[in-house]
Coordinates of C-alpha atoms in Angstrom, one line a residue:
X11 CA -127.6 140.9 -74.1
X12 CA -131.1 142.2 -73.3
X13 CA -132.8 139.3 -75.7
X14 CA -130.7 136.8 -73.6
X15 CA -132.0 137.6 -70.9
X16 CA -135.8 138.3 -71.9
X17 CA -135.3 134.6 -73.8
X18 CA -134.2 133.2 -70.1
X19 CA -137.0 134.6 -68.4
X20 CA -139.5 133.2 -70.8
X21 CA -137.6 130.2 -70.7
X22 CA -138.0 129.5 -67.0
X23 CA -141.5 129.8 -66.9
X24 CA -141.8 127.6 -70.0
X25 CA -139.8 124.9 -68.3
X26 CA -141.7 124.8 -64.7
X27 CA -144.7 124.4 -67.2
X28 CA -143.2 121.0 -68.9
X29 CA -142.0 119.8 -65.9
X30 CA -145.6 120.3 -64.6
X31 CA -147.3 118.7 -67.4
X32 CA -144.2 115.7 -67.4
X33 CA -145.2 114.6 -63.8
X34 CA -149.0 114.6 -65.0
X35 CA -147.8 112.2 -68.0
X36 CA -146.5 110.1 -65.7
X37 CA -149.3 109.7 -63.5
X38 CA -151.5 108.9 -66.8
X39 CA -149.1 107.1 -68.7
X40 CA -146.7 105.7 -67.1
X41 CA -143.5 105.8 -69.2
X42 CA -143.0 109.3 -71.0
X43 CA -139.9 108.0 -73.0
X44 CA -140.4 104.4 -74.0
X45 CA -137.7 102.6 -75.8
X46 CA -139.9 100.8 -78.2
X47 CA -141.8 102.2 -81.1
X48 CA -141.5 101.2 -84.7
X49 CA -143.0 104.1 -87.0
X50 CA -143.8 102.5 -91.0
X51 CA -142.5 105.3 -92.6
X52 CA -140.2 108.4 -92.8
X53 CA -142.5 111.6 -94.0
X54 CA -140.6 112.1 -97.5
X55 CA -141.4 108.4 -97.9
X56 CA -145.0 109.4 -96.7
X57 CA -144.7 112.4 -99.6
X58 CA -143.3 110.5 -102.4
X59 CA -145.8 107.7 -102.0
X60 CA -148.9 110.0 -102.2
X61 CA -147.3 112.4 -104.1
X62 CA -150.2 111.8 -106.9
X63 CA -152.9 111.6 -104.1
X64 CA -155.8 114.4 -105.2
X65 CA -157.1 117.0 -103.1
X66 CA -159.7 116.1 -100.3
X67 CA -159.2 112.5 -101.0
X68 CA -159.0 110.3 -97.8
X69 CA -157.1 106.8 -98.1
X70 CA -157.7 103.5 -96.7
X71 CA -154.1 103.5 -95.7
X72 CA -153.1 103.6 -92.0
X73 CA -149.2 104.3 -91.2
X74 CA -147.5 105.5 -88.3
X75 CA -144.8 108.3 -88.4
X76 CA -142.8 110.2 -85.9
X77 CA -141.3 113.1 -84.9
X78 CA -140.6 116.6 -83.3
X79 CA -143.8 119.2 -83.2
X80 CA -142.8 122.2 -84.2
X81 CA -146.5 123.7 -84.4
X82 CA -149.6 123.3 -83.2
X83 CA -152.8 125.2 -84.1
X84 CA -156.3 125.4 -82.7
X85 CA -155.4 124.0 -79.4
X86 CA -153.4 120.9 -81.0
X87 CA -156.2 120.4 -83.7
X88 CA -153.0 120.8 -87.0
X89 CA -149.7 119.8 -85.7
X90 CA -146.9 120.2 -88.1
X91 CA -145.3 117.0 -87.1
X92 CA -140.9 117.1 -88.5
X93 CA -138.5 113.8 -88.5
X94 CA -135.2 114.7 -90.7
X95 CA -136.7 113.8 -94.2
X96 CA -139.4 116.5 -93.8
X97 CA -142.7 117.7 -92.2
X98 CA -146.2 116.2 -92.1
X99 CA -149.6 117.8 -90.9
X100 CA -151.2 115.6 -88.0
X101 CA -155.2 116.3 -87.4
X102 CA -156.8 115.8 -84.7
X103 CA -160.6 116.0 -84.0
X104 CA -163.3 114.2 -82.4
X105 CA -165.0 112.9 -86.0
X106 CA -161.7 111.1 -86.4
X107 CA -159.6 110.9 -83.3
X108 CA -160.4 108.6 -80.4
X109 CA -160.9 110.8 -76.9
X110 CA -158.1 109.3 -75.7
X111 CA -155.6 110.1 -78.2
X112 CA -157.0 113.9 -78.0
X113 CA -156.8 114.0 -74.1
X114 CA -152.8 113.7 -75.3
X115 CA -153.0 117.2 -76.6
X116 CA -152.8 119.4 -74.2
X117 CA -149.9 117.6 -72.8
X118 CA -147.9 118.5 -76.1
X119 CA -145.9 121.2 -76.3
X120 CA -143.3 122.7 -79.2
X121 CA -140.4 120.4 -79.6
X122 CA -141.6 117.3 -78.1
X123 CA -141.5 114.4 -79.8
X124 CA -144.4 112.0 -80.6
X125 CA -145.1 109.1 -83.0
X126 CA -148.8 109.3 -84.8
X127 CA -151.0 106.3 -86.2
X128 CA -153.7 107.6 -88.3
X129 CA -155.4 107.3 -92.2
X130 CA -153.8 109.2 -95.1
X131 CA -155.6 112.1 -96.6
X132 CA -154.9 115.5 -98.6
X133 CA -156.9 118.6 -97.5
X134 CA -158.9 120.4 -100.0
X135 CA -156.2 122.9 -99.8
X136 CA -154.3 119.8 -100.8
X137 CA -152.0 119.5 -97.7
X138 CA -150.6 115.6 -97.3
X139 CA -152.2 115.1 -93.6
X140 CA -152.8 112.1 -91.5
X141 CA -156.1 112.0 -89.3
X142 CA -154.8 110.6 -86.2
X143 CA -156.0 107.4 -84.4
X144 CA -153.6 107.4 -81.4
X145 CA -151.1 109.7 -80.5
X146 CA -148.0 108.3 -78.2
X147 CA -145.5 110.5 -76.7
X148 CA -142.1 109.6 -77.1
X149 CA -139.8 112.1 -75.7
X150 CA -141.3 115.1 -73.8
X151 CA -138.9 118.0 -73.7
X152 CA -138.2 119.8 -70.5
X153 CA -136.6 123.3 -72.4
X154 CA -138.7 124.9 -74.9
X155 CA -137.7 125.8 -79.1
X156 CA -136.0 128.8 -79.5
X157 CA -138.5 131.1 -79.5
X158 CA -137.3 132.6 -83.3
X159 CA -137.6 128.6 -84.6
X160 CA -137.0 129.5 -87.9
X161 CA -133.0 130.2 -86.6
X162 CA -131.0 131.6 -83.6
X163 CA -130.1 135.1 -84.3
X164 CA -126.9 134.9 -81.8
X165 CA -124.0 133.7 -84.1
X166 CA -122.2 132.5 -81.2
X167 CA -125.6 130.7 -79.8
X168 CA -125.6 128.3 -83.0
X169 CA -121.8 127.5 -82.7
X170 CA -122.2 126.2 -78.8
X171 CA -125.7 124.8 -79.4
X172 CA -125.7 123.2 -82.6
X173 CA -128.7 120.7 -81.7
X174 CA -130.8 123.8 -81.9
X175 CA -129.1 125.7 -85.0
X176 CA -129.7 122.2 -86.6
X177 CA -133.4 122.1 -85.4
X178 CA -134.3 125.5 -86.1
X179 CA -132.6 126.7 -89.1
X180 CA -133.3 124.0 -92.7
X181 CA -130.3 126.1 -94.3
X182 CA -127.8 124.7 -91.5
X183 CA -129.2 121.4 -91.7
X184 CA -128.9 121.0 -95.4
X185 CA -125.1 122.1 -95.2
X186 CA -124.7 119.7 -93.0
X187 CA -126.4 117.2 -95.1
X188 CA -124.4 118.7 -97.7
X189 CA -121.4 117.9 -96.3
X190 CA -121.9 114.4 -95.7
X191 CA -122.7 113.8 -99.2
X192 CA -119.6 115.4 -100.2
X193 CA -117.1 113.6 -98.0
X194 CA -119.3 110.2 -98.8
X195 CA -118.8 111.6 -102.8
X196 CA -114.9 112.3 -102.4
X197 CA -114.5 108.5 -100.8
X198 CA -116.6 107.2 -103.7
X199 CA -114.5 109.0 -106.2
X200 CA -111.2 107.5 -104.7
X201 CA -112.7 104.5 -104.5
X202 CA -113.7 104.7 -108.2
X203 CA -110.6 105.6 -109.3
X204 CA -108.8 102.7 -108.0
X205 CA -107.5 104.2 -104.4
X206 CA -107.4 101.6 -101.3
X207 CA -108.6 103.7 -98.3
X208 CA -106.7 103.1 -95.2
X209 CA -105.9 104.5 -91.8
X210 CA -103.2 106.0 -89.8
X211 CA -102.2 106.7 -86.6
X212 CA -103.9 110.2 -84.6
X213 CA -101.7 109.7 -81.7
X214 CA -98.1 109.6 -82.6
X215 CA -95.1 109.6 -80.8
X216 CA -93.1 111.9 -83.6
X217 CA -95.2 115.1 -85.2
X218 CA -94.3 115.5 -89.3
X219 CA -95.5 115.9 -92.7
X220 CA -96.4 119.4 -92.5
X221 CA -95.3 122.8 -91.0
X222 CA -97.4 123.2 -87.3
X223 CA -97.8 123.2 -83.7
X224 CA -99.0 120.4 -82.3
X225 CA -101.3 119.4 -79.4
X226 CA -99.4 117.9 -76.9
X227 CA -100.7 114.7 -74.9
X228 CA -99.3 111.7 -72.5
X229 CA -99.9 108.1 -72.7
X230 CA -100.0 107.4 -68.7
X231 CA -99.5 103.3 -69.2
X232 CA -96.6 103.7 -71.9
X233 CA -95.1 106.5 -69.3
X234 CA -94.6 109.0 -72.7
X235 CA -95.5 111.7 -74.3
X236 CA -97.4 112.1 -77.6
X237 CA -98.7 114.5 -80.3
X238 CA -102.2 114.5 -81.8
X239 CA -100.9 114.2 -85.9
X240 CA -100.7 117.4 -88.1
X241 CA -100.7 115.6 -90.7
X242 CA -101.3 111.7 -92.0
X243 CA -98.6 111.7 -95.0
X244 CA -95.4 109.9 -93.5
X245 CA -97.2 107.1 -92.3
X246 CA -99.1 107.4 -95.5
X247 CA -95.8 107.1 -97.3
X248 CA -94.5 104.4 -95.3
X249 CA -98.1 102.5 -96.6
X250 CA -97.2 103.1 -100.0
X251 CA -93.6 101.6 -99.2
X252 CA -95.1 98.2 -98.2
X253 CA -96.7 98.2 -101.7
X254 CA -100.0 97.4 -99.7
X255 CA -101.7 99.4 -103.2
X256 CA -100.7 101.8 -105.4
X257 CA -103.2 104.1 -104.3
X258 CA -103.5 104.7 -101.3
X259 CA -105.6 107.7 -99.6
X260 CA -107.4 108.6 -95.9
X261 CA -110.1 110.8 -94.9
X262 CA -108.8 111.9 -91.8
X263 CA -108.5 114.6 -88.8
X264 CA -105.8 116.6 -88.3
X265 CA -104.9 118.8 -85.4
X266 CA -103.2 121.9 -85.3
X267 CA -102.2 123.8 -82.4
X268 CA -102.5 127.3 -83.8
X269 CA -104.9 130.1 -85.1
X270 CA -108.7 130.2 -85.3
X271 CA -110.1 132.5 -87.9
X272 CA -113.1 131.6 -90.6
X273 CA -110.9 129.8 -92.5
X274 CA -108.6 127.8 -89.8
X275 CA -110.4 125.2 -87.2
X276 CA -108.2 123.7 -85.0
X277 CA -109.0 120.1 -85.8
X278 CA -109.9 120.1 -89.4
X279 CA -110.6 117.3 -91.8
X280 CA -108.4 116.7 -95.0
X281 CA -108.1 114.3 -97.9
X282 CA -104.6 112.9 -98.4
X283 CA -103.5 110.6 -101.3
X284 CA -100.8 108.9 -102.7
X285 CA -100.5 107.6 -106.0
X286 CA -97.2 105.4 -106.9
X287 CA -96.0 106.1 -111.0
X288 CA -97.9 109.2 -110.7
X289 CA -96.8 113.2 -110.6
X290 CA -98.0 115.9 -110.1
X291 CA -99.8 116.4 -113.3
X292 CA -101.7 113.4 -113.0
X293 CA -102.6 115.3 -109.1
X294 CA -104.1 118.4 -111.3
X295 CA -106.5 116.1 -113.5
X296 CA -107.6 114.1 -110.8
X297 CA -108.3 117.2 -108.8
X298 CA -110.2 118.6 -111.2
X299 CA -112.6 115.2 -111.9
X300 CA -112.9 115.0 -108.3
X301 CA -114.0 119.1 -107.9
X302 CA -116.2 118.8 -111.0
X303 CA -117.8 115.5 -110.0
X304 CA -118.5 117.1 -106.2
X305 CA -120.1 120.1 -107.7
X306 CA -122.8 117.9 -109.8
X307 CA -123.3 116.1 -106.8
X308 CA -124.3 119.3 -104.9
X309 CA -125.8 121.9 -107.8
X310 CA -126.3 119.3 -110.7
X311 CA -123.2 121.5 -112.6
X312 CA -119.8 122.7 -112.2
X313 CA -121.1 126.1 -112.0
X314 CA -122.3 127.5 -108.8
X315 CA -122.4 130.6 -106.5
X316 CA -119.9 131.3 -103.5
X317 CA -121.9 135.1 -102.4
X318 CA -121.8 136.6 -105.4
X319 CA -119.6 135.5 -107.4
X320 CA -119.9 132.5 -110.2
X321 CA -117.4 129.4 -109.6
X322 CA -116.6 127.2 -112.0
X323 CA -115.6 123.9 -111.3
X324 CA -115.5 122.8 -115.0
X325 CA -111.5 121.5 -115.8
X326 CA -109.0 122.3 -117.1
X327 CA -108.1 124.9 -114.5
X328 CA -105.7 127.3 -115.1
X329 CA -102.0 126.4 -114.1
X330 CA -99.5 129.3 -113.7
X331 CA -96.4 129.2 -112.1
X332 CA -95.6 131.0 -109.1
X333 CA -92.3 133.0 -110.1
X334 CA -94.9 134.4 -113.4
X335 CA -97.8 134.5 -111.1
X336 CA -95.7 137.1 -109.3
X337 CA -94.6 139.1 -112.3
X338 CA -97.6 139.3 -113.6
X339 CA -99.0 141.4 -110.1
X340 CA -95.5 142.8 -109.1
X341 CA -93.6 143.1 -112.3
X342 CA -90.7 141.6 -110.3
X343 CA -88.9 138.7 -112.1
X344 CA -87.6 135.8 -109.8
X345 CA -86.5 133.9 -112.1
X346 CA -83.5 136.8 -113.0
X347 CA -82.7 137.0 -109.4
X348 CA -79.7 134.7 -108.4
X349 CA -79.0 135.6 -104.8
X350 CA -80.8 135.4 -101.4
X351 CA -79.7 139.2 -101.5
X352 CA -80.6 140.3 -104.7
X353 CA -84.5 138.8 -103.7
X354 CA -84.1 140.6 -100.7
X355 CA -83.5 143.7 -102.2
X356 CA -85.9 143.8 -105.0
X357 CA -88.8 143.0 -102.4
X358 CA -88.2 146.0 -100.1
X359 CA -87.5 148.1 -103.3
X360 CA -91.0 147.4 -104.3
X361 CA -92.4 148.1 -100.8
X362 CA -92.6 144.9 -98.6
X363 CA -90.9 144.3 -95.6
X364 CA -88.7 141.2 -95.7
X365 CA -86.7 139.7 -92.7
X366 CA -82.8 139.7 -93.3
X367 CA -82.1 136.1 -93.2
X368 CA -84.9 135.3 -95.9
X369 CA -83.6 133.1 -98.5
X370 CA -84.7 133.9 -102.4
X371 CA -87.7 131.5 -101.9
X372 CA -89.1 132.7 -99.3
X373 CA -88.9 136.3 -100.6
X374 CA -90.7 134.5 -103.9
X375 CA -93.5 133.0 -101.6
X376 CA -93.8 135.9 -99.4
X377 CA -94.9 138.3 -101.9
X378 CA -97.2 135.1 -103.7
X379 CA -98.9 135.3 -100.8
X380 CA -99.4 138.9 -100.1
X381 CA -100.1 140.1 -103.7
X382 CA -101.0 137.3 -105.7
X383 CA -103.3 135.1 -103.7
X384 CA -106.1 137.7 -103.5
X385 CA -106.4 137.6 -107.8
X386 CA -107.2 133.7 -107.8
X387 CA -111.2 133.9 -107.6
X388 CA -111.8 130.6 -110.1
X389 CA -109.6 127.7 -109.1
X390 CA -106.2 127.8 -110.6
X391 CA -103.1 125.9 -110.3
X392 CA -100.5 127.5 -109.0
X393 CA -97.2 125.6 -109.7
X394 CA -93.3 125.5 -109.1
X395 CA -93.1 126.3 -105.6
X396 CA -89.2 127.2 -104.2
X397 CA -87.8 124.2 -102.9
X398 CA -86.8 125.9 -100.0
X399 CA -90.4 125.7 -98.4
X400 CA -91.4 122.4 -99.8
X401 CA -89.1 119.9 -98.5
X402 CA -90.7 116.7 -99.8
X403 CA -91.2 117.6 -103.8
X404 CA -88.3 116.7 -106.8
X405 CA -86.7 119.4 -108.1
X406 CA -88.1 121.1 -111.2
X407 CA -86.0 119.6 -114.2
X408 CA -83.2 122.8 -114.9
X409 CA -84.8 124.8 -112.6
X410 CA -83.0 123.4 -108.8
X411 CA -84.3 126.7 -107.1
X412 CA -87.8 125.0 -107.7
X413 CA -90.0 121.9 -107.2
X414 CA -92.9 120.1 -108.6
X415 CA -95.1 121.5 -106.2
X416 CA -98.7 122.6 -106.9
X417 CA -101.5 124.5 -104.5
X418 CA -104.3 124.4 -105.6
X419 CA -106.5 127.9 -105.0
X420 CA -110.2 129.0 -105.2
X421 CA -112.1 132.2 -103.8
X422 CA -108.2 133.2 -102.9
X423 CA -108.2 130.3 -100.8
X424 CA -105.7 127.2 -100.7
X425 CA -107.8 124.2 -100.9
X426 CA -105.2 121.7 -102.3
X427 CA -101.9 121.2 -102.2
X428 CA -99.7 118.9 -104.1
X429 CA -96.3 117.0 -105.7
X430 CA -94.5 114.8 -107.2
X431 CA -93.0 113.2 -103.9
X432 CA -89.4 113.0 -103.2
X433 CA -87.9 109.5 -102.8
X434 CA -84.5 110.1 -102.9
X435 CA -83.5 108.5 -99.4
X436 CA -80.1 110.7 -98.9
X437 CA -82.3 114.0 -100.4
X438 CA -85.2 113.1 -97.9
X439 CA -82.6 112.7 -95.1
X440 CA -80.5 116.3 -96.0
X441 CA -84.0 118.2 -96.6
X442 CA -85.4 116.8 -93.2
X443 CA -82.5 117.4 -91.0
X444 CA -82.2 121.3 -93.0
X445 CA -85.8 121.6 -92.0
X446 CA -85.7 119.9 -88.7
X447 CA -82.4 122.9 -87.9
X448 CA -84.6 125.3 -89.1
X449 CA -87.2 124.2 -86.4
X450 CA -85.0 124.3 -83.7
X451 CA -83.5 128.0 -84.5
X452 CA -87.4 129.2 -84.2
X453 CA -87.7 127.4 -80.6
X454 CA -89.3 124.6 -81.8
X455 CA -87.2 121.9 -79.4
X456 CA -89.6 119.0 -79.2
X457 CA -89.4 118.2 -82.8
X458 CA -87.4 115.2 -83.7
X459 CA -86.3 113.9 -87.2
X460 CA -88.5 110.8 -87.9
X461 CA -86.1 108.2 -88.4
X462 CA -88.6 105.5 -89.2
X463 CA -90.0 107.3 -92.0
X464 CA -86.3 107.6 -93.0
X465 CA -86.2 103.8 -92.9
X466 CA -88.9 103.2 -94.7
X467 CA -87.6 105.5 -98.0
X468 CA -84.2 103.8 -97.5
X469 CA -86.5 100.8 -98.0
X470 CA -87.4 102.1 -101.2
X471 CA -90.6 104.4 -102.5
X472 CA -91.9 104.1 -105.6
X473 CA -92.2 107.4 -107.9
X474 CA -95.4 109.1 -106.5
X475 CA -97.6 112.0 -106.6
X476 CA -99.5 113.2 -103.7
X477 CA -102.0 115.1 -102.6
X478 CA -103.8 116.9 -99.4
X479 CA -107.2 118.9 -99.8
X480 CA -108.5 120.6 -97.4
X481 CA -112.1 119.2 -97.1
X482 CA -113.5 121.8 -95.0
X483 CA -112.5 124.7 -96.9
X484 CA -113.8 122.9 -100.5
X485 CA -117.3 122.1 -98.7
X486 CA -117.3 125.9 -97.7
X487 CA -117.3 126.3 -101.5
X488 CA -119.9 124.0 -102.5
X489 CA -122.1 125.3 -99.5
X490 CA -122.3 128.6 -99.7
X491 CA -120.4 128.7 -96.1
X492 CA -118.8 132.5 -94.8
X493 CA -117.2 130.9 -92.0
X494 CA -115.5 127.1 -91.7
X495 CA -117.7 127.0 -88.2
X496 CA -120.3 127.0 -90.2
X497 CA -119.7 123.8 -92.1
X498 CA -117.9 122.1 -88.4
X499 CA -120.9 120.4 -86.8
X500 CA -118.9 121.4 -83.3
X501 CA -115.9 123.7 -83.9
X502 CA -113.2 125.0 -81.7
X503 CA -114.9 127.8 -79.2
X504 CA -114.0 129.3 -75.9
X505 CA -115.5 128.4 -72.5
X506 CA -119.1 130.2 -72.3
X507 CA -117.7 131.5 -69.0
X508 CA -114.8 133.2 -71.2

């Protein structure tokens, strides 16, 4: 609290100083923000093009760049001059610099922006400078840099001020380049593989497709009220019904009304796919190109750090599934258990704490999740789910206690999840109402059966595999990330007066 408050004393001094010198500019200039100026070049273009350029060499070449100053030496004589490809020097003296471009300098302070014409030359310390001809200012700031501009120190600081995380800290502005390149890489790669991206509904009048509490809003001209999606994959399903494509997949934002912890955001982004003559084997493979092919793009290989421990995205994964991954840690064998009571039983014999109505897969997933999840470190498939938690997948051929269902873990964290779609219409119909019953006994009132979606499969779905990945989560992986807020340009955060 004590460096809050010693950073807003400095700052009100610093900012009754700016406004001081922004009424002077005005006086001089005129207009202090003007809306037209054309610079010739970024400053990596600036780099690459004289990459080759010698030491104390001076060009003939005159360019213009732009940009935030983020130092200034020798009362504004070597500027370090930063646009969002990278930083140039900017030189300033009376040899070089016309009087009135170097009256501008005192008039500049940290973090204004400015746009420099001058002749190209590398220092005989062989520093890529230009020797400025006229200096404009373009935006002059009225709050000063964070005065610790390599990064804010308060955690909390960087979440509700991104701008300034982003201006003052290069490691959270290449994640968040980072992550651009990998959404851009995963719409490439569905592209590439023959997927048609489309788009579905946020606002809809009937919440599905996965198991959450939704935000709640109302549509005042329609007189009704509406949920912000959990999930895109019934109207996604009703796409692949109209036989639109075969292929069909969305990059979208999903909002769940629940938990907030490093790994849970509120709104989140996911990819969702559908793939008609597909299952969910041919979900594992592509899931693995698609992990591998993201990792190159990042690192240049599958193999990468997360901390301190190696991740390799090089396929095939392993695939286990769940009733072995849970006799492997617990010794327990689902598979030789017949009755919701016998699960029951052999759970709180080995220590846990099960609720009495638990049926024998939720007992299977229960202690999946509390003893086996923490083991999977390199990304493993983890396969045959219990049908009784996975209401949309077929049945595992002689196994009906289980269904072709695969998550897809990394880190011990879900990041996929995955099956071979159910498109039995009178299946769909007996698992959705089971689930929807379910709902209602836990309080959940407002939920409603979708009975369009129901239409649609009556209309007929072709054999399918789908898939959801969590994007956030995987670029958390790829970048190194402790916390989801890190790789959320504006996440979920209270009130600064809370």
């Amino acid at each position: 609290m004590a460096d809050n408050q010693n950073e807003t004393a400095l700052s009100s001094d610093a900012t009754e100083v700016r406004a001081q010198k922004l009424k002077l500019l005005r006086e001089k200039i005129g207009d202090v923000y003007p809306a037209h100026f054309h610079r010739t070049m970024t400053n990596a273009d600036l780099a690459e093009k004289y990459k080759n350029l010698e030491a104390d060499v001076e060009t003939q070449d005159v360019v213009t760049v732009a940009g935030r100053v983020y130092s200034s030496r020798n009362s504004g004589m070597f500027i370090d001059l930063r646009d969002a490809s990278g930083k140039i020097q900017i030189f300033s003296h009376k040899d070089t610099t016309p009087e009135e471009a170097r009256d501008m300098l005192p008039m500049i302070d940290l973090g204004d922006i400015i746009g420099v014409t001058g002749v190209v030359r590398r220092t005989k310390r062989g520093e890529l400078t230009i020797n400025a001809q006229e200096i404009t200012m373009l935006t002059k700031t009225l709050l000063p840099m964070p005065e610790k501009y390599h990064g804010l120190s308060d955690i909390e600081l960087r979440y509700r001020k991104r701008h300034l995380d982003i201006l003052t800290n290069e490691e959270s502005k290449l994640r968040f380049q980072q992550r651009s390149r990998i959404v851009s890489g995963i719409r490439r790669f569905m592209e590439d593989d023959g997927f048609m991206e489309v788009e579905t509904p946020m606002l809809q009048t009937v919440y599905g497709g996965a198991s959450a509490d939704p935000f709640k809003t109302h549509h005042n001209t329609l007189k009704m009220d509406m949920y912000l999606r959990i999930a895109p994959e019934l109207f996604l399903k009703r796409t692949l019904v109209s036989g639109l494509s075969d292929k069909v997949f969305e990059i979208n934002r999903n909002f769940r009304n629940e938990g907030v912890s490093t790994r849970h955001n509120p709104e989140f982004t996911m990819m969702e796919c559908y793939w008609a003559y597909a299952d969910y084997e041919d979900i594992m493979d592509l899931v693995e190109r698609l992990f591998a092919r993201l990792a190159m793009t990042i690192h240049g290989s599958t193999e990468f750090k997360y901390g301190d421990t190696e991740i390799s995205f090089k396929g095939p994964f392993r695939r286990v599934p769940m009733p072995d991954a849970v006799k492997e840690v617990t010794g327990i064998d689902f598979l030789a258990i017949k009755t919701d009571e016998e699960a029951r039983t052999a759970a709180k014999a080995a220590g846990f704490e099960v609720e009495k109505d638990w049926t024998w897969g939720e007992c299977l997933a229960f202690l999946f999740e509390e003893e086996v999840e923490a083991t999977l470190i390199q990304p493993s498939h983890v396969t045959h789910f219990p049908k009784d938690i996975s209401p949309f997948a077929k049945e595992v051929p002689g196994e009906p206690r289980l269904v072709e269902r695969f998550e897809t873990y990394c880190n011990t964290w879900e990041i996929g999840n995955a099956f071979s779609e159910l498109n039995d219409p009178e299946e769909q119909r007996a698992r959705m109402v089971e689930q929807l019953e379910q709902a209602h006994a836990r309080g959940e009132k407002e939920k409603q059966l979708d009975e369009e979606f129901l239409d649609a499969i009556d209309q007929g779905m072709p054999p399918a595999g789908g898939l959801g990945i969590g994007v956030d989560r995987l670029i958390m992986l790829l970048t190194d990330a402790p916390s989801i807020r890190d790789v959320i340009l504006f996440p979920a955060r209270r009130n600064k007066a809370d």
